[in-house]
CSV table of C-alpha atoms and ligand atoms in Angstrom, one decimal:
chain,number,residue,atom,x,y,z
A,1,MET,CA,0.0,0.0,0.0
A,2,LYS,CA,1.6,3.3,-1.1
A,3,GLY,CA,2.7,5.5,1.8
A,4,MET,CA,2.3,2.7,4.3
A,5,VAL,CA,5.4,2.1,6.5
A,6,LEU,CA,6.0,-1.4,7.8
A,7,VAL,CA,7.0,-1.9,11.4
A,8,SER,CA,9.9,-4.1,10.2
A,9,GLU,CA,11.2,-1.0,8.2
A,10,ILE,CA,11.5,0.9,11.5
A,11,GLY,CA,13.8,-1.9,12.7
A,12,ALA,CA,15.8,-1.8,9.4
A,13,TYR,CA,16.0,2.0,9.6
A,14,LEU,CA,17.5,1.8,13.1
A,15,ARG,CA,20.1,-0.7,11.9
A,16,CYS,CA,21.0,1.4,8.8
A,17,PRO,CA,18.7,3.9,7.0
A,18,ARG,CA,20.2,2.9,3.7
A,19,LEU,CA,18.8,-0.6,4.1
A,20,VAL,CA,15.3,0.9,3.8
A,21,TYR,CA,16.4,2.7,0.6
A,22,PHE,CA,17.9,-0.4,-1.1
A,23,ARG,CA,15.1,-2.7,-0.1
A,24,SER,CA,12.5,-0.3,-1.5
A,25,LEU,CA,14.5,-0.2,-4.8
A,26,HIS,CA,15.0,-3.9,-5.0
A,27,ARG,CA,11.7,-5.1,-3.6
A,28,ASP,CA,11.3,-7.9,-6.2
A,29,ASP,CA,14.8,-8.9,-7.0
A,30,TYR,CA,16.8,-8.6,-3.8
A,31,GLN,CA,18.3,-11.9,-2.7
A,32,LYS,CA,18.8,-12.3,1.1
A,33,ILE,CA,22.1,-14.0,2.1
A,34,ILE,CA,21.0,-17.5,3.1
A,35,ASP,CA,23.6,-19.1,5.3
A,36,VAL,CA,23.6,-21.3,8.4
A,37,ARG,CA,23.2,-18.3,10.6
A,38,TYR,CA,20.1,-17.1,8.8
A,39,LEU,CA,18.6,-20.6,8.8
A,40,SER,CA,19.3,-21.0,12.5
A,41,HIS,CA,17.4,-17.7,13.1
A,42,LEU,CA,14.4,-19.0,11.1
A,43,ILE,CA,14.4,-22.3,12.9
A,44,LEU,CA,14.7,-20.7,16.4
A,45,LYS,CA,11.8,-18.3,15.6
A,46,GLU,CA,9.6,-21.2,14.6
A,47,LEU,CA,10.6,-23.1,17.7
A,48,ALA,CA,9.9,-20.2,19.9
A,49,LEU,CA,6.3,-20.2,18.6
A,50,THR,CA,6.0,-23.7,20.3
A,51,TYR,CA,7.4,-22.8,23.7
A,52,HIS,CA,3.9,-22.8,25.2
A,53,HIS,CA,3.6,-26.5,24.3
A,54,ALA,CA,6.9,-27.1,26.1
A,55,ALA,CA,5.7,-25.2,29.2
A,56,ALA,CA,2.5,-27.2,29.2
A,57,SER,CA,4.2,-30.5,29.0
A,58,ASP,CA,5.9,-32.6,31.7
A,59,ASP,CA,9.2,-32.7,29.9
A,60,ALA,CA,9.9,-29.4,28.2
A,61,THR,CA,13.2,-30.5,26.7
A,62,GLU,CA,11.7,-33.7,25.1
A,63,THR,CA,8.9,-31.6,23.7
A,64,LEU,CA,11.3,-29.1,22.2
A,65,HIS,CA,13.4,-31.9,20.6
A,66,ALA,CA,10.2,-33.3,18.9
A,67,GLU,CA,9.2,-29.8,17.8
A,68,LEU,CA,12.7,-29.2,16.4
A,69,ASP,CA,12.5,-32.4,14.3
A,70,ARG,CA,9.2,-31.3,12.9
A,71,ILE,CA,10.4,-27.8,12.1
A,72,THR,CA,13.6,-29.1,10.4
A,73,GLY,CA,11.4,-31.0,8.0
A,74,ASP,CA,8.7,-28.3,7.5
A,75,LEU,CA,11.0,-25.3,7.1
A,76,PRO,CA,11.3,-25.3,3.3
A,77,ALA,CA,7.5,-25.5,3.1
A,78,ILE,CA,6.9,-22.7,5.6
A,79,TYR,CA,9.5,-20.4,4.1
A,80,ARG,CA,9.0,-21.4,0.4
A,81,VAL,CA,9.5,-17.9,-1.0
A,82,GLU,CA,12.5,-17.0,1.2
A,83,LEU,CA,14.3,-20.3,0.7
A,84,SER,CA,13.4,-21.0,-3.0
A,85,GLY,CA,16.3,-22.4,-4.9
A,86,MET,CA,18.5,-23.0,-1.8
A,87,ASP,CA,20.4,-26.1,-0.9
A,88,CYS,CA,18.4,-27.7,2.0
A,89,SER,CA,21.3,-29.7,3.2
A,90,MET,CA,22.4,-26.8,5.5
A,91,ILE,CA,19.2,-27.0,7.6
A,92,PRO,CA,20.3,-29.8,9.9
A,93,ASP,CA,23.6,-27.9,10.6
A,94,ALA,CA,21.6,-24.8,11.4
A,95,ALA,CA,19.3,-26.8,13.7
A,96,SER,CA,22.3,-28.2,15.6
A,97,GLU,CA,23.4,-24.7,16.5
A,98,ILE,CA,20.4,-24.3,18.8
A,99,ASP,CA,21.0,-25.4,22.4
A,100,ILE,CA,17.7,-27.2,23.0
A,101,ASP,CA,18.7,-28.6,26.4
A,102,ALA,CA,19.5,-25.1,27.8
A,103,ILE,CA,16.2,-23.7,26.5
A,104,GLY,CA,14.3,-26.7,27.8
A,105,SER,CA,15.8,-26.4,31.3
A,106,ARG,CA,15.1,-22.7,31.3
A,107,ILE,CA,11.5,-23.2,30.4
A,108,ALA,CA,11.2,-25.8,33.1
A,109,ASP,CA,12.7,-23.4,35.7
A,110,VAL,CA,10.4,-20.5,34.7
A,111,THR,CA,7.4,-22.7,34.7
A,112,GLN,CA,8.2,-23.7,38.3
A,113,THR,CA,8.9,-20.1,39.5
A,114,THR,CA,6.1,-18.3,37.7
A,115,GLY,CA,3.5,-21.1,38.0
A,116,ARG,CA,2.4,-23.0,34.9
A,117,GLU,CA,-1.0,-21.4,34.5
A,118,GLU,CA,0.3,-17.8,34.8
A,119,LEU,CA,3.2,-18.5,32.4
A,120,LEU,CA,0.9,-20.1,29.8
A,121,THR,CA,-1.4,-17.0,29.8
A,122,LYS,CA,1.6,-14.9,29.0
A,123,ILE,CA,3.1,-16.9,26.2
A,124,THR,CA,0.2,-18.8,24.6
A,125,PRO,CA,-0.7,-17.0,21.3
A,126,CYS,CA,-4.3,-15.9,20.8
A,127,THR,CA,-3.2,-15.2,17.2
A,128,VAL,CA,0.0,-15.6,15.3
A,129,GLU,CA,1.4,-13.1,12.8
A,130,HIS,CA,-1.9,-11.2,12.5
A,131,THR,CA,-1.3,-8.4,10.0
A,132,MET,CA,-2.8,-5.0,11.1
A,133,TYR,CA,-3.1,-1.8,9.0
A,134,SER,CA,-3.8,1.7,10.1
A,135,ASP,CA,-4.6,4.4,7.6
A,136,ALA,CA,-4.6,6.9,10.4
A,137,LEU,CA,-1.1,6.0,11.5
A,138,GLY,CA,0.2,5.1,8.0
A,139,ILE,CA,1.8,2.0,9.6
A,140,SER,CA,1.2,-1.7,9.1
A,141,GLY,CA,2.8,-4.9,10.4
A,142,ALA,CA,2.3,-8.3,12.1
A,143,PRO,CA,3.9,-8.9,15.5
A,144,ASP,CA,5.0,-12.6,16.0
A,145,LYS,CA,1.9,-13.1,18.1
A,146,LEU,CA,-0.7,-11.5,20.2
A,147,VAL,CA,-1.3,-12.7,23.8
A,148,ARG,CA,-3.8,-12.1,26.5
A,149,PRO,CA,-1.8,-12.4,29.8
A,150,GLY,CA,-3.3,-12.9,33.2
A,151,ASP,CA,-6.8,-11.5,33.9
A,152,ARG,CA,-6.4,-8.5,31.6
A,153,GLY,CA,-8.3,-10.2,28.8
A,154,GLN,CA,-6.8,-7.7,26.4
A,155,ALA,CA,-4.7,-8.5,23.3
A,156,LEU,CA,-1.1,-7.3,23.7
A,157,PRO,CA,1.8,-7.5,21.1
A,158,TYR,CA,4.6,-10.0,21.5
A,159,ILE,CA,7.8,-10.2,19.4
A,160,ILE,CA,10.4,-12.9,19.3
A,161,ARG,CA,14.1,-12.1,18.9
A,162,THR,CA,16.7,-14.7,18.1
A,163,GLY,CA,19.9,-12.8,18.8
A,164,ALA,CA,21.7,-11.6,21.9
A,165,LYS,CA,19.9,-10.0,24.8
A,166,PRO,CA,20.8,-6.8,26.7
A,167,ASP,CA,21.6,-7.1,30.4
A,168,GLN,CA,18.5,-5.2,31.3
A,169,GLY,CA,15.4,-4.1,29.4
A,170,VAL,CA,15.3,-4.5,25.6
A,171,TRP,CA,17.3,-3.2,22.7
A,172,LYS,CA,16.1,0.2,21.4
A,173,PRO,CA,15.0,-1.1,18.0
A,174,ASP,CA,12.9,-3.7,19.8
A,175,ARG,CA,11.4,-1.1,22.1
A,176,LEU,CA,10.3,1.1,19.2
A,177,GLN,CA,9.0,-1.8,17.2
A,178,ILE,CA,6.9,-3.1,20.1
A,179,THR,CA,5.6,0.4,20.6
A,180,ALA,CA,4.6,0.6,16.9
A,181,TYR,CA,2.8,-2.8,17.2
A,182,ALA,CA,1.0,-1.5,20.4
A,183,MET,CA,-0.2,1.5,18.5
A,184,LEU,CA,-1.5,-0.8,15.7
A,185,VAL,CA,-3.3,-3.0,18.3
A,186,GLU,CA,-5.0,0.1,19.7
A,187,GLU,CA,-6.2,1.1,16.3
A,188,THR,CA,-7.3,-2.4,15.4
A,189,PHE,CA,-9.1,-3.3,18.6
A,190,GLY,CA,-10.1,0.2,19.9
A,191,THR,CA,-8.2,-0.4,23.2
A,192,VAL,CA,-5.4,1.4,25.1
A,193,VAL,CA,-2.2,-0.7,25.2
A,194,ASP,CA,0.2,0.2,28.0
A,195,CYS,CA,2.7,-2.7,27.5
A,196,GLY,CA,4.0,-5.3,25.2
A,197,PHE,CA,6.5,-8.2,25.4
A,198,VAL,CA,9.9,-9.0,23.8
A,199,GLU,CA,11.1,-12.5,24.1
A,200,TYR,CA,14.8,-13.3,23.6
A,201,ALA,CA,14.2,-16.8,22.4
A,202,ARG,CA,17.7,-18.3,22.7
A,203,PHE,CA,17.5,-17.8,26.5
A,204,PHE,CA,13.7,-18.0,26.9
A,205,ASP,CA,13.9,-14.5,28.5
A,206,LEU,CA,10.6,-12.7,28.4
A,207,ARG,CA,10.8,-8.9,29.0
A,208,GLU,CA,7.8,-6.6,29.5
A,209,VAL,CA,8.0,-3.2,27.8
A,210,VAL,CA,6.0,-0.2,29.1
A,211,ILE,CA,4.7,1.9,26.1
A,212,ARG,CA,5.7,5.5,26.6
A,213,SER,CA,4.6,8.7,24.9
A,214,GLY,CA,8.2,9.6,24.0
A,215,ASP,CA,8.5,6.3,22.1
A,216,ARG,CA,5.1,6.8,20.4
A,217,ARG,CA,6.3,10.2,19.2
A,218,ARG,CA,9.6,8.7,18.0
A,219,VAL,CA,7.7,6.0,16.0
A,220,LEU,CA,5.8,8.7,14.1
A,221,GLU,CA,9.0,10.6,13.4
A,222,LEU,CA,10.7,7.5,12.1
A,223,ARG,CA,7.6,6.8,9.9
A,224,ASN,CA,8.1,10.3,8.3
A,225,ARG,CA,11.7,9.7,7.6
A,226,ILE,CA,11.1,6.3,6.1
A,227,ARG,CA,8.4,7.7,3.9
A,228,LYS,CA,10.9,10.2,2.4
A,229,ILE,CA,13.5,7.4,1.8
A,230,LYS,CA,10.8,5.3,0.1
A,231,ASP,CA,10.0,8.3,-2.1
A,232,GLY,CA,13.5,8.2,-3.4
A,233,ARG,CA,15.7,10.2,-1.0
A,234,MET,CA,18.9,8.2,-0.4
A,235,PRO,CA,20.2,8.7,3.2
A,236,ASP,CA,23.8,9.2,4.0
A,237,ARG,CA,25.9,6.1,4.6
A,238,PRO,CA,26.4,5.6,8.4
A,239,ARG,CA,29.9,6.0,9.8
A,240,GLU,CA,32.2,3.0,9.5
A,241,GLY,CA,31.3,0.5,12.2
A,242,ASP,CA,27.8,2.0,12.9
A,243,ALA,CA,25.9,-0.4,10.4
A,244,PRO,CA,25.9,-4.2,9.9
A,245,CYS,CA,27.8,-3.9,6.5
A,246,GLU,CA,29.5,-7.3,7.0
A,247,PHE,CA,26.2,-9.3,6.4
A,248,CYS,CA,24.6,-6.8,4.0
A,249,ALA,CA,23.2,-8.0,0.7
A,250,PHE,CA,23.5,-4.4,-0.7
A,251,SER,CA,27.2,-3.8,0.1
A,252,ASP,CA,28.1,-3.6,-3.7
A,253,ASP,CA,25.3,-1.1,-4.4
A,254,CYS,CA,26.2,0.9,-1.4
A,255,ASP,CA,29.9,1.0,-2.2
A,256,THR,CA,29.1,2.2,-5.8
A,257,HIS,CA,27.0,5.0,-4.4
A,258,ARG,CA,29.8,6.0,-2.0
A,259,SER,CA,32.4,6.1,-4.8
A,260,LEU,CA,30.1,8.3,-7.0
A,261,ALA,CA,29.5,10.7,-4.1
A,262,SER,CA,33.2,10.9,-3.3
A,263,LYS,CA,33.9,11.9,-7.0
A,264,PHE,CA,31.7,14.9,-6.6
A,265,PHE,CA,32.6,16.1,-3.1
B,301,SF4,S1,26.5,-1.8,3.2
B,301,SF4,FE1,26.4,-1.0,5.3
B,301,SF4,S2,25.9,1.2,5.0
B,301,SF4,FE2,25.4,0.1,3.1
B,301,SF4,S3,23.2,-0.5,3.2
B,301,SF4,FE3,24.4,-2.2,3.9
B,301,SF4,S4,24.5,-1.9,6.1
B,301,SF4,FE4,23.9,0.0,5.3
């Protein structure tokens, strides 16, 4: 939809504004780098969507091993577009990078300390990847799931992250994306959302994020900047070391633009 900004583009902008520019230029032909690291991310994300089954079972680790076997087989069917033409032999290697025993024992610990019923209300999805659109906000997106924790009875956004976790709280891009999803939930269901959840799946660490006015304002500012980029304004290249250039599919394009710019200035 023209003018609509995706919540995932807010995350991309915060990693590097030029990623938004190149992705909008190469929407149909950009080829993501598919390696063991990326596959491991996809597998862990799928696995995290089954953690409530593990928490509900008597043996969380055994349940996770069974889910991982299923996901390893199902992955090419679930991510048919993303993985088309790729060599599936890397999938078992990617699955073996995930420390199932550590995650299973963490789920068992949290189930015991939090109480099974309470934990299940926090992590059991009421819907998965429900896409929401708001013409009023000019934002759209689908959080990994919506949950209805405790006795609140209200849908709250929940996102799953497969990378490292900060010592406290959540990373800034995660905080702003959960805020954007909270705003979409409010528009969709006519509610007021005062918090959302970020789960760091590798550690089964669930962190609650309070939705603040300052972050809502920042989401709208980022939306405006992203719109300008998608309208064709290429942002400056971030300083060396400030962007994830090592794993970027656009590094050749980006270097070309840098050389052109340096010829003129
Ligand atoms: S190569 Fe680096 S600066 Fe260029 S788009 Fe990729 S991440 Fe951004």
